[in-house]
PDB file of C-alpha atoms and ligand atoms in Angstrom:
ATOM      1  CA  UNK A   1       0.000   0.000   0.000  1.00 53.00           C
ATOM      2  CA  UNK A   2       1.363   3.417  -0.954  1.00 69.00           C
ATOM      3  CA  UNK A   3       2.351   5.750   1.887  1.00 93.00           C
ATOM      4  CA  UNK A   4       4.451   8.099  -0.185  1.00 96.00           C
ATOM      5  CA  UNK A   5       2.687  11.331   0.745  1.00 95.00           C
ATOM      6  CA  UNK A   6       3.026  10.438   4.414  1.00 96.00           C
ATOM      7  CA  UNK A   7       6.712   9.691   4.008  1.00 97.00           C
ATOM      8  CA  UNK A   8       7.388  13.221   2.726  1.00 98.00           C
ATOM      9  CA  UNK A   9       5.089  14.856   5.296  1.00 98.00           C
ATOM     10  CA  UNK A  10       6.864  16.660   8.143  1.00 98.00           C
ATOM     11  CA  UNK A  11       3.730  17.274  10.222  1.00 97.00           C
ATOM     12  CA  UNK A  12       4.480  16.819  13.932  1.00 97.00           C
ATOM     13  CA  UNK A  13       8.250  17.208  13.419  1.00 98.00           C
ATOM     14  CA  UNK A  14      10.348  19.971  14.931  1.00 98.00           C
ATOM     15  CA  UNK A  15      13.271  21.512  13.086  1.00 98.00           C
ATOM     16  CA  UNK A  16      16.069  24.008  13.700  1.00 99.00           C
ATOM     17  CA  UNK A  17      17.619  25.810  10.721  1.00 99.00           C
ATOM     18  CA  UNK A  18      20.793  27.731  11.513  1.00 99.00           C
ATOM     19  CA  UNK A  19      21.547  30.819   9.440  1.00 98.00           C
ATOM     20  CA  UNK A  20      17.868  30.881   8.456  1.00 98.00           C
ATOM     21  CA  UNK A  21      17.469  34.653   8.327  1.00 98.00           C
ATOM     22  CA  UNK A  22      18.101  34.839   4.600  1.00 98.00           C
ATOM     23  CA  UNK A  23      19.270  32.999   1.493  1.00 98.00           C
ATOM     24  CA  UNK A  24      19.240  29.214   1.352  1.00 98.00           C
ATOM     25  CA  UNK A  25      18.495  28.855   5.080  1.00 98.00           C
ATOM     26  CA  UNK A  26      15.346  30.953   4.782  1.00 98.00           C
ATOM     27  CA  UNK A  27      14.135  28.839   1.845  1.00 98.00           C
ATOM     28  CA  UNK A  28      14.811  25.677   3.873  1.00 98.00           C
ATOM     29  CA  UNK A  29      12.813  27.045   6.813  1.00 98.00           C
ATOM     30  CA  UNK A  30       9.995  27.924   4.407  1.00 98.00           C
ATOM     31  CA  UNK A  31      10.004  24.431   2.863  1.00 98.00           C
ATOM     32  CA  UNK A  32      10.119  22.519   6.165  1.00 98.00           C
ATOM     33  CA  UNK A  33       7.372  24.702   7.595  1.00 98.00           C
ATOM     34  CA  UNK A  34       5.147  24.313   4.530  1.00 98.00           C
ATOM     35  CA  UNK A  35       5.600  20.542   4.801  1.00 98.00           C
ATOM     36  CA  UNK A  36       4.230  20.758   8.349  1.00 98.00           C
ATOM     37  CA  UNK A  37       7.255  21.015  10.658  1.00 98.00           C
ATOM     38  CA  UNK A  38       7.539  23.513  13.492  1.00 98.00           C
ATOM     39  CA  UNK A  39      10.698  25.457  12.656  1.00 98.00           C
ATOM     40  CA  UNK A  40      13.102  27.423  14.816  1.00 98.00           C
ATOM     41  CA  UNK A  41      15.109  29.817  12.657  1.00 98.00           C
ATOM     42  CA  UNK A  42      18.388  30.702  14.316  1.00 99.00           C
ATOM     43  CA  UNK A  43      20.870  33.301  13.129  1.00 99.00           C
ATOM     44  CA  UNK A  44      23.490  35.728  14.343  1.00 98.00           C
ATOM     45  CA  UNK A  45      21.517  38.513  12.568  1.00 98.00           C
ATOM     46  CA  UNK A  46      18.705  39.149  15.023  1.00 98.00           C
ATOM     47  CA  UNK A  47      16.560  41.683  13.222  1.00 98.00           C
ATOM     48  CA  UNK A  48      16.642  39.804   9.930  1.00 98.00           C
ATOM     49  CA  UNK A  49      15.988  36.528  11.767  1.00 98.00           C
ATOM     50  CA  UNK A  50      12.927  37.896  13.555  1.00 98.00           C
ATOM     51  CA  UNK A  51      11.605  39.338  10.314  1.00 98.00           C
ATOM     52  CA  UNK A  52      12.185  35.999   8.536  1.00 98.00           C
ATOM     53  CA  UNK A  53      10.210  34.079  11.169  1.00 98.00           C
ATOM     54  CA  UNK A  54       7.377  36.634  11.090  1.00 98.00           C
ATOM     55  CA  UNK A  55       7.163  36.452   7.311  1.00 98.00           C
ATOM     56  CA  UNK A  56       6.548  32.689   7.444  1.00 98.00           C
ATOM     57  CA  UNK A  57       3.853  32.839  10.125  1.00 95.00           C
ATOM     58  CA  UNK A  58       0.631  31.065   9.221  1.00 93.00           C
ATOM     59  CA  UNK A  59       2.018  29.342   6.097  1.00 88.00           C
ATOM     60  CA  UNK A  60       2.483  25.907   7.664  1.00 94.00           C
ATOM     61  CA  UNK A  61       3.926  24.708  10.959  1.00 96.00           C
ATOM     62  CA  UNK A  62       4.815  27.200  13.684  1.00 98.00           C
ATOM     63  CA  UNK A  63       7.925  29.326  13.026  1.00 98.00           C
ATOM     64  CA  UNK A  64       9.966  31.132  15.682  1.00 98.00           C
ATOM     65  CA  UNK A  65      13.336  32.859  15.858  1.00 98.00           C
ATOM     66  CA  UNK A  66      16.179  32.377  18.326  1.00 98.00           C
ATOM     67  CA  UNK A  67      19.419  34.440  18.240  1.00 98.00           C
ATOM     68  CA  UNK A  68      22.377  32.118  17.871  1.00 98.00           C
ATOM     69  CA  UNK A  69      26.064  32.265  17.013  1.00 98.00           C
ATOM     70  CA  UNK A  70      26.921  28.740  15.850  1.00 99.00           C
ATOM     71  CA  UNK A  71      30.525  29.072  17.046  1.00 99.00           C
ATOM     72  CA  UNK A  72      29.412  29.498  20.671  1.00 98.00           C
ATOM     73  CA  UNK A  73      28.837  26.220  22.526  1.00 98.00           C
ATOM     74  CA  UNK A  74      26.755  27.810  25.299  1.00 98.00           C
ATOM     75  CA  UNK A  75      24.552  29.325  22.591  1.00 98.00           C
ATOM     76  CA  UNK A  76      23.969  25.808  21.186  1.00 98.00           C
ATOM     77  CA  UNK A  77      22.793  24.630  24.602  1.00 98.00           C
ATOM     78  CA  UNK A  78      20.402  27.592  24.756  1.00 98.00           C
ATOM     79  CA  UNK A  79      19.155  26.928  21.218  1.00 98.00           C
ATOM     80  CA  UNK A  80      18.422  23.282  22.124  1.00 98.00           C
ATOM     81  CA  UNK A  81      16.567  24.481  25.222  1.00 98.00           C
ATOM     82  CA  UNK A  82      14.609  26.892  23.008  1.00 98.00           C
ATOM     83  CA  UNK A  83      13.551  23.954  20.803  1.00 98.00           C
ATOM     84  CA  UNK A  84      12.236  22.163  23.876  1.00 97.00           C
ATOM     85  CA  UNK A  85      10.532  25.268  25.273  1.00 98.00           C
ATOM     86  CA  UNK A  86       8.960  26.368  21.967  1.00 96.00           C
ATOM     87  CA  UNK A  87       8.054  23.044  20.390  1.00 98.00           C
ATOM     88  CA  UNK A  88       8.624  20.313  22.984  1.00 97.00           C
ATOM     89  CA  UNK A  89      11.251  18.355  21.028  1.00 97.00           C
ATOM     90  CA  UNK A  90      13.975  18.320  18.415  1.00 98.00           C
ATOM     91  CA  UNK A  91      13.802  16.051  15.339  1.00 98.00           C
ATOM     92  CA  UNK A  92      15.571  17.863  12.490  1.00 98.00           C
ATOM     93  CA  UNK A  93      18.713  20.004  12.495  1.00 99.00           C
ATOM     94  CA  UNK A  94      19.879  21.821   9.371  1.00 99.00           C
ATOM     95  CA  UNK A  95      23.446  23.064   9.816  1.00 99.00           C
ATOM     96  CA  UNK A  96      23.138  25.792   7.209  1.00 99.00           C
ATOM     97  CA  UNK A  97      24.929  28.828   8.698  1.00 99.00           C
ATOM     98  CA  UNK A  98      28.139  29.473   6.833  1.00 98.00           C
ATOM     99  CA  UNK A  99      30.445  32.065   5.365  1.00 98.00           C
ATOM    100  CA  UNK A 100      32.841  32.187   2.462  1.00 96.00           C
ATOM    101  CA  UNK A 101      35.976  34.231   2.072  1.00 94.00           C
ATOM    102  CA  UNK A 102      38.058  34.635  -1.029  1.00 95.00           C
ATOM    103  CA  UNK A 103      41.822  34.687  -1.025  1.00 96.00           C
ATOM    104  CA  UNK A 104      44.684  33.075  -2.873  1.00 96.00           C
ATOM    105  CA  UNK A 105      46.543  30.512  -0.726  1.00 97.00           C
ATOM    106  CA  UNK A 106      49.741  32.571  -0.804  1.00 97.00           C
ATOM    107  CA  UNK A 107      47.895  35.588   0.623  1.00 96.00           C
ATOM    108  CA  UNK A 108      45.385  33.954   2.958  1.00 97.00           C
ATOM    109  CA  UNK A 109      45.797  35.157   6.546  1.00 97.00           C
ATOM    110  CA  UNK A 110      45.601  32.467   9.222  1.00 98.00           C
ATOM    111  CA  UNK A 111      42.893  34.502  11.012  1.00 98.00           C
ATOM    112  CA  UNK A 112      40.702  34.456   7.891  1.00 97.00           C
ATOM    113  CA  UNK A 113      41.269  30.724   7.355  1.00 98.00           C
ATOM    114  CA  UNK A 114      40.424  29.983  10.985  1.00 98.00           C
ATOM    115  CA  UNK A 115      37.311  32.185  10.957  1.00 98.00           C
ATOM    116  CA  UNK A 116      35.878  30.207   8.034  1.00 98.00           C
ATOM    117  CA  UNK A 117      36.748  26.928   9.750  1.00 98.00           C
ATOM    118  CA  UNK A 118      35.240  28.113  13.040  1.00 98.00           C
ATOM    119  CA  UNK A 119      31.863  29.028  11.544  1.00 98.00           C
ATOM    120  CA  UNK A 120      31.547  26.354   8.848  1.00 98.00           C
ATOM    121  CA  UNK A 121      33.240  23.408  10.579  1.00 99.00           C
ATOM    122  CA  UNK A 122      33.196  24.006  14.347  1.00 99.00           C
ATOM    123  CA  UNK A 123      29.663  25.423  14.014  1.00 99.00           C
ATOM    124  CA  UNK A 124      28.471  22.217  12.279  1.00 99.00           C
ATOM    125  CA  UNK A 125      30.381  20.024  14.748  1.00 99.00           C
ATOM    126  CA  UNK A 126      28.702  21.756  17.710  1.00 99.00           C
ATOM    127  CA  UNK A 127      25.335  21.310  16.039  1.00 99.00           C
ATOM    128  CA  UNK A 128      25.870  17.587  15.576  1.00 98.00           C
ATOM    129  CA  UNK A 129      27.225  17.235  19.123  1.00 98.00           C
ATOM    130  CA  UNK A 130      24.301  18.945  20.819  1.00 98.00           C
ATOM    131  CA  UNK A 131      21.622  17.517  18.533  1.00 98.00           C
ATOM    132  CA  UNK A 132      22.917  14.006  19.240  1.00 98.00           C
ATOM    133  CA  UNK A 133      22.530  14.658  22.963  1.00 98.00           C
ATOM    134  CA  UNK A 134      18.896  15.683  22.770  1.00 97.00           C
ATOM    135  CA  UNK A 135      17.363  14.075  19.661  1.00 97.00           C
ATOM    136  CA  UNK A 136      15.722  11.074  21.227  1.00 93.00           C
ATOM    137  CA  UNK A 137      12.563  10.714  19.140  1.00 90.00           C
ATOM    138  CA  UNK A 138      13.934   7.910  16.923  1.00 94.00           C
ATOM    139  CA  UNK A 139      13.385   9.715  13.612  1.00 93.00           C
ATOM    140  CA  UNK A 140      16.111  12.312  13.906  1.00 98.00           C
ATOM    141  CA  UNK A 141      17.721  13.865  10.844  1.00 98.00           C
ATOM    142  CA  UNK A 142      20.712  16.157  10.582  1.00 99.00           C
ATOM    143  CA  UNK A 143      21.394  17.799   7.228  1.00 99.00           C
ATOM    144  CA  UNK A 144      24.685  19.629   6.789  1.00 99.00           C
ATOM    145  CA  UNK A 145      25.187  22.270   4.094  1.00 99.00           C
ATOM    146  CA  UNK A 146      28.431  21.385   2.405  1.00 98.00           C
ATOM    147  CA  UNK A 147      28.908  22.494  -1.213  1.00 98.00           C
ATOM    148  CA  UNK A 148      30.377  21.314  -4.487  1.00 98.00           C
ATOM    149  CA  UNK A 149      33.350  23.094  -2.894  1.00 98.00           C
ATOM    150  CA  UNK A 150      33.556  20.095  -0.544  1.00 98.00           C
ATOM    151  CA  UNK A 151      34.155  17.800  -3.514  1.00 98.00           C
ATOM    152  CA  UNK A 152      36.169  19.757  -6.083  1.00 97.00           C
ATOM    153  CA  UNK A 153      38.507  22.756  -6.062  1.00 96.00           C
ATOM    154  CA  UNK A 154      38.243  26.234  -7.581  1.00 92.00           C
ATOM    155  CA  UNK A 155      40.791  29.045  -7.419  1.00 93.00           C
ATOM    156  CA  UNK A 156      40.865  31.616  -4.616  1.00 94.00           C
ATOM    157  CA  UNK A 157      38.639  29.832  -2.095  1.00 95.00           C
ATOM    158  CA  UNK A 158      41.050  27.524  -0.258  1.00 97.00           C
ATOM    159  CA  UNK A 159      39.607  28.155   3.197  1.00 98.00           C
ATOM    160  CA  UNK A 160      36.037  27.660   2.004  1.00 98.00           C
ATOM    161  CA  UNK A 161      36.883  24.424   0.146  1.00 98.00           C
ATOM    162  CA  UNK A 162      38.784  23.145   3.199  1.00 98.00           C
ATOM    163  CA  UNK A 163      35.797  23.834   5.423  1.00 98.00           C
ATOM    164  CA  UNK A 164      33.229  22.246   3.127  1.00 98.00           C
ATOM    165  CA  UNK A 165      35.419  19.163   2.617  1.00 98.00           C
ATOM    166  CA  UNK A 166      35.552  18.824   6.405  1.00 99.00           C
ATOM    167  CA  UNK A 167      31.756  19.118   6.629  1.00 99.00           C
ATOM    168  CA  UNK A 168      31.433  16.378   3.999  1.00 98.00           C
ATOM    169  CA  UNK A 169      33.616  13.874   5.882  1.00 98.00           C
ATOM    170  CA  UNK A 170      32.278  14.929   9.311  1.00 99.00           C
ATOM    171  CA  UNK A 171      28.820  14.048   7.987  1.00 99.00           C
ATOM    172  CA  UNK A 172      29.914  10.526   7.077  1.00 99.00           C
ATOM    173  CA  UNK A 173      31.660   9.994  10.424  1.00 99.00           C
ATOM    174  CA  UNK A 174      28.596  11.190  12.328  1.00 98.00           C
ATOM    175  CA  UNK A 175      26.279   9.059  10.181  1.00 98.00           C
ATOM    176  CA  UNK A 176      28.246   5.874  10.800  1.00 98.00           C
ATOM    177  CA  UNK A 177      28.671   6.559  14.519  1.00 98.00           C
ATOM    178  CA  UNK A 178      24.987   7.356  14.955  1.00 98.00           C
ATOM    179  CA  UNK A 179      23.967   4.123  13.238  1.00 98.00           C
ATOM    180  CA  UNK A 180      26.502   2.094  15.233  1.00 98.00           C
ATOM    181  CA  UNK A 181      25.123   3.501  18.481  1.00 98.00           C
ATOM    182  CA  UNK A 182      21.502   3.094  17.347  1.00 98.00           C
ATOM    183  CA  UNK A 183      20.755   6.767  17.987  1.00 98.00           C
ATOM    184  CA  UNK A 184      17.958   6.908  15.419  1.00 98.00           C
ATOM    185  CA  UNK A 185      19.504   9.961  13.790  1.00 98.00           C
ATOM    186  CA  UNK A 186      20.468  10.044  10.105  1.00 98.00           C
ATOM    187  CA  UNK A 187      23.184  12.485   9.034  1.00 99.00           C
ATOM    188  CA  UNK A 188      23.565  13.604   5.420  1.00 99.00           C
ATOM    189  CA  UNK A 189      25.111  16.455   3.465  1.00 99.00           C
ATOM    190  CA  UNK A 190      23.879  18.609   0.589  1.00 99.00           C
ATOM    191  CA  UNK A 191      26.259  19.980  -2.039  1.00 98.00           C
ATOM    192  CA  UNK A 192      24.960  22.907  -4.080  1.00 98.00           C
ATOM    193  CA  UNK A 193      26.878  24.692  -6.828  1.00 98.00           C
ATOM    194  CA  UNK A 194      26.342  28.450  -7.249  1.00 97.00           C
ATOM    195  CA  UNK A 195      22.998  29.726  -6.021  1.00 97.00           C
ATOM    196  CA  UNK A 196      22.312  33.480  -6.376  1.00 92.00           C
ATOM    197  CA  UNK A 197      22.210  34.538  -2.723  1.00 96.00           C
ATOM    198  CA  UNK A 198      24.329  37.196  -0.990  1.00 94.00           C
ATOM    199  CA  UNK A 199      27.031  34.534  -0.709  1.00 95.00           C
ATOM    200  CA  UNK A 200      26.666  33.346  -4.292  1.00 92.00           C
ATOM    201  CA  UNK A 201      26.949  36.926  -5.562  1.00 91.00           C
ATOM    202  CA  UNK A 202      29.960  37.623  -3.315  1.00 92.00           C
ATOM    203  CA  UNK A 203      31.631  34.521  -4.758  1.00 89.00           C
ATOM    204  CA  UNK A 204      31.397  36.068  -8.240  1.00 89.00           C
ATOM    205  CA  UNK A 205      32.475  39.596  -7.225  1.00 91.00           C
ATOM    206  CA  UNK A 206      35.465  38.186  -5.317  1.00 93.00           C
ATOM    207  CA  UNK A 207      36.887  36.936  -8.621  1.00 90.00           C
ATOM    208  CA  UNK A 208      36.944  40.512  -9.861  1.00 92.00           C
ATOM    209  CA  UNK A 209      38.505  41.831  -6.615  1.00 92.00           C
ATOM    210  CA  UNK A 210      41.299  39.250  -6.898  1.00 93.00           C
ATOM    211  CA  UNK A 211      41.946  40.031 -10.561  1.00 92.00           C
ATOM    212  CA  UNK A 212      40.720  36.628 -11.808  1.00 92.00           C
ATOM    213  CA  UNK A 213      37.901  38.127 -13.882  1.00 93.00           C
ATOM    214  CA  UNK A 214      37.597  41.501 -15.596  1.00 95.00           C
ATOM    215  CA  UNK A 215      34.119  42.322 -14.341  1.00 94.00           C
ATOM    216  CA  UNK A 216      31.246  40.756 -12.395  1.00 92.00           C
ATOM    217  CA  UNK A 217      29.507  40.215 -15.709  1.00 94.00           C
ATOM    218  CA  UNK A 218      32.583  38.354 -16.997  1.00 95.00           C
ATOM    219  CA  UNK A 219      32.755  36.249 -13.802  1.00 93.00           C
ATOM    220  CA  UNK A 220      29.051  35.436 -14.034  1.00 94.00           C
ATOM    221  CA  UNK A 221      29.364  34.446 -17.705  1.00 95.00           C
ATOM    222  CA  UNK A 222      32.462  32.349 -16.987  1.00 92.00           C
ATOM    223  CA  UNK A 223      30.809  30.429 -14.136  1.00 91.00           C
ATOM    224  CA  UNK A 224      27.402  30.148 -15.737  1.00 94.00           C
ATOM    225  CA  UNK A 225      29.080  28.555 -18.762  1.00 94.00           C
ATOM    226  CA  UNK A 226      30.316  25.650 -16.606  1.00 94.00           C
ATOM    227  CA  UNK A 227      26.912  25.119 -14.959  1.00 96.00           C
ATOM    228  CA  UNK A 228      25.141  22.924 -17.555  1.00 96.00           C
ATOM    229  CA  UNK A 229      21.717  24.036 -16.281  1.00 97.00           C
ATOM    230  CA  UNK A 230      22.697  27.544 -15.184  1.00 96.00           C
ATOM    231  CA  UNK A 231      22.801  28.701 -11.580  1.00 96.00           C
ATOM    232  CA  UNK A 232      20.467  27.194  -9.000  1.00 97.00           C
ATOM    233  CA  UNK A 233      17.629  28.677  -6.976  1.00 98.00           C
ATOM    234  CA  UNK A 234      17.332  28.535  -3.204  1.00 98.00           C
ATOM    235  CA  UNK A 235      14.237  26.328  -3.591  1.00 98.00           C
ATOM    236  CA  UNK A 236      16.317  23.675  -5.391  1.00 98.00           C
ATOM    237  CA  UNK A 237      18.449  23.285  -2.276  1.00 98.00           C
ATOM    238  CA  UNK A 238      15.462  23.500   0.075  1.00 99.00           C
ATOM    239  CA  UNK A 239      13.770  20.573  -1.700  1.00 98.00           C
ATOM    240  CA  UNK A 240      16.880  18.413  -1.299  1.00 99.00           C
ATOM    241  CA  UNK A 241      17.070  19.228   2.411  1.00 99.00           C
ATOM    242  CA  UNK A 242      13.358  18.530   2.884  1.00 98.00           C
ATOM    243  CA  UNK A 243      13.775  15.097   1.296  1.00 98.00           C
ATOM    244  CA  UNK A 244      16.740  14.189   3.503  1.00 99.00           C
ATOM    245  CA  UNK A 245      14.887  15.430   6.594  1.00 98.00           C
ATOM    246  CA  UNK A 246      11.827  13.312   5.833  1.00 98.00           C
ATOM    247  CA  UNK A 247      11.027   9.640   6.337  1.00 98.00           C
ATOM    248  CA  UNK A 248      11.200   9.276   2.537  1.00 98.00           C
ATOM    249  CA  UNK A 249      14.971   9.184   3.142  1.00 98.00           C
ATOM    250  CA  UNK A 250      14.775   6.789   6.112  1.00 97.00           C
ATOM    251  CA  UNK A 251      17.454   4.496   4.629  1.00 98.00           C
ATOM    252  CA  UNK A 252      19.683   7.364   3.456  1.00 98.00           C
ATOM    253  CA  UNK A 253      22.569   7.953   5.859  1.00 98.00           C
ATOM    254  CA  UNK A 254      26.004   9.452   5.256  1.00 99.00           C
ATOM    255  CA  UNK A 255      25.009  10.415   1.726  1.00 99.00           C
ATOM    256  CA  UNK A 256      26.221  13.471  -0.175  1.00 98.00           C
ATOM    257  CA  UNK A 257      23.364  14.832  -2.255  1.00 98.00           C
ATOM    258  CA  UNK A 258      24.765  16.968  -5.055  1.00 98.00           C
ATOM    259  CA  UNK A 259      22.355  19.704  -6.212  1.00 98.00           C
ATOM    260  CA  UNK A 260      24.276  21.442  -8.956  1.00 98.00           C
ATOM    261  CA  UNK A 261      22.485  21.156 -12.305  1.00 97.00           C
ATOM    262  CA  UNK A 262      25.277  18.869 -13.510  1.00 97.00           C
ATOM    263  CA  UNK A 263      28.253  21.060 -12.550  1.00 97.00           C
ATOM    264  CA  UNK A 264      30.282  18.201 -11.046  1.00 97.00           C
ATOM    265  CA  UNK A 265      29.033  15.593 -13.549  1.00 97.00           C
ATOM    266  CA  UNK A 266      31.281  16.936 -16.316  1.00 95.00           C
TER     267      UNK A 266
HETATM  268  N1  NAD B 301      24.973  30.404  -2.242  1.00 84.44           N
HETATM  269  C1  NAD B 301      25.717  29.451  -2.778  1.00 84.44           C
HETATM  270  O1  NAD B 301      26.112  29.527  -3.938  1.00 84.44           O
HETATM  271  C2  NAD B 301      26.089  28.227  -1.963  1.00 84.44           C
HETATM  272  C3  NAD B 301      26.608  27.125  -2.644  1.00 84.44           C
HETATM  273  C4  NAD B 301      26.960  25.985  -1.926  1.00 84.44           C
HETATM  274  C5  NAD B 301      26.780  25.943  -0.556  1.00 84.44           C
HETATM  275  N2  NAD B 301      26.263  27.024   0.085  1.00 84.44           N
HETATM  276  C6  NAD B 301      26.117  26.934   1.539  1.00 84.44           C
HETATM  277  O2  NAD B 301      24.771  27.138   1.910  1.00 84.44           O
HETATM  278  C7  NAD B 301      24.702  27.768   3.192  1.00 84.44           C
HETATM  279  C8  NAD B 301      23.870  29.034   3.094  1.00 84.44           C
HETATM  280  O3  NAD B 301      24.458  29.895   2.121  1.00 84.44           O
HETATM  281  P1  NAD B 301      23.764  31.227   1.601  1.00 84.44           P
HETATM  282  O4  NAD B 301      24.177  31.403   0.204  1.00 84.44           O
HETATM  283  O5  NAD B 301      22.326  31.245   1.940  1.00 84.44           O
HETATM  284  O6  NAD B 301      24.558  32.312   2.490  1.00 84.44           O
HETATM  285  P2  NAD B 301      24.117  33.751   2.994  1.00 84.44           P
HETATM  286  O7  NAD B 301      25.376  34.499   3.250  1.00 84.44           O
HETATM  287  O8  NAD B 301      23.112  34.339   2.080  1.00 84.44           O
HETATM  288  O9  NAD B 301      23.396  33.422   4.396  1.00 84.44           O
HETATM  289  C9  NAD B 301      24.127  32.839   5.459  1.00 84.44           C
HETATM  290  C10 NAD B 301      23.373  33.050   6.766  1.00 84.44           C
HETATM  291  O10 NAD B 301      24.209  32.503   7.819  1.00 84.44           O
HETATM  292  C11 NAD B 301      24.230  33.446   8.901  1.00 84.44           C
HETATM  293  N3  NAD B 301      25.440  33.298   9.696  1.00 84.44           N
HETATM  294  C12 NAD B 301      26.713  33.626   9.351  1.00 84.44           C
HETATM  295  N4  NAD B 301      27.550  33.401  10.377  1.00 84.44           N
HETATM  296  C13 NAD B 301      26.790  32.890  11.400  1.00 84.44           C
HETATM  297  C14 NAD B 301      27.082  32.448  12.713  1.00 84.44           C
HETATM  298  N5  NAD B 301      28.327  32.494  13.219  1.00 84.44           N
HETATM  299  N6  NAD B 301      26.071  31.964  13.474  1.00 84.44           N
HETATM  300  C15 NAD B 301      24.808  31.938  12.987  1.00 84.44           C
HETATM  301  N7  NAD B 301      24.467  32.349  11.745  1.00 84.44           N
HETATM  302  C16 NAD B 301      25.452  32.830  10.964  1.00 84.44           C
HETATM  303  C17 NAD B 301      24.136  34.807   8.205  1.00 84.44           C
HETATM  304  O11 NAD B 301      23.721  35.831   9.104  1.00 84.44           O
HETATM  305  C18 NAD B 301      23.138  34.532   7.093  1.00 84.44           C
HETATM  306  O12 NAD B 301      21.805  34.723   7.512  1.00 84.44           O
HETATM  307  C19 NAD B 301      26.151  28.036   3.603  1.00 84.44           C
HETATM  308  O13 NAD B 301      26.596  26.992   4.467  1.00 84.44           O
HETATM  309  C20 NAD B 301      26.895  27.980   2.287  1.00 84.44           C
HETATM  310  O14 NAD B 301      28.251  27.654   2.451  1.00 84.44           O
HETATM  311  C21 NAD B 301      25.916  28.172  -0.581  1.00 84.44           C
END
């Protein structure tokens, strides 16, 4: 008997989306909420985060905002407590918050490298750590935003590639450990290519700043040419996350779901 609609339904689930104030994270919060989940948007940007949560009110499951710096372990404990206080549980974590910085290896300052690692890697590690302590419902799902940058290299983004590669392998380690311990939590990663958000646009303008493209238009043309289906939309990534968060993916663990319109298939 078919139960497919039920398998994709997130009604009764509770989700936290870090960095959900804008961009891909906001689209993920929108998708999970529309599919029925109660969603806690967290972000370091408080005003934008509050506005994001308000704008999703009444569209699906409940949506709330909690201020949160993902590099701060005490803030993770408070965010987990907020999940309990607001929604009474914690089933889905989307480690979405992230930054990129552009620099050639020979010019990259250690402080800049470490800042990217702290937000993208330590932030995701703390999320996994604290989610694993409190996700006890048996249908837990953690989805980590890696990138095609976690699989291949491009010039001028060494710190970002290093961080996303770490997120990719951290995902697999967490997935295997969770299964071995019978935690009932699946852990997967999503790997988008360029999506036109603030970060996606900064990625293109950085090529101009570093003298690797003549203009933003030239950078856009150059990168669009190697995306067989053009650049992606935030909803493309949100759909992939929603699938991995749902019971439709109940036998998917440690997977890397590439969402790139064929960029890495070439
Ligand atoms: N846009 C792309 O082309 C692209 C491609 C592949 C992967 N990704 C990944 O997707 C995720 C979202 O990217 P985006 O394009 O929406 O970025 P974005 O810059 O538009 O949004 C990132 C969000 O994270 C928040 N944030 C930053 N530092 C934080 C911290 N310390 N604690 C809490 N929140 C923090 C920001 O305030 C912002 O709301 C990132 O992990 C990114 O690496 C993006």
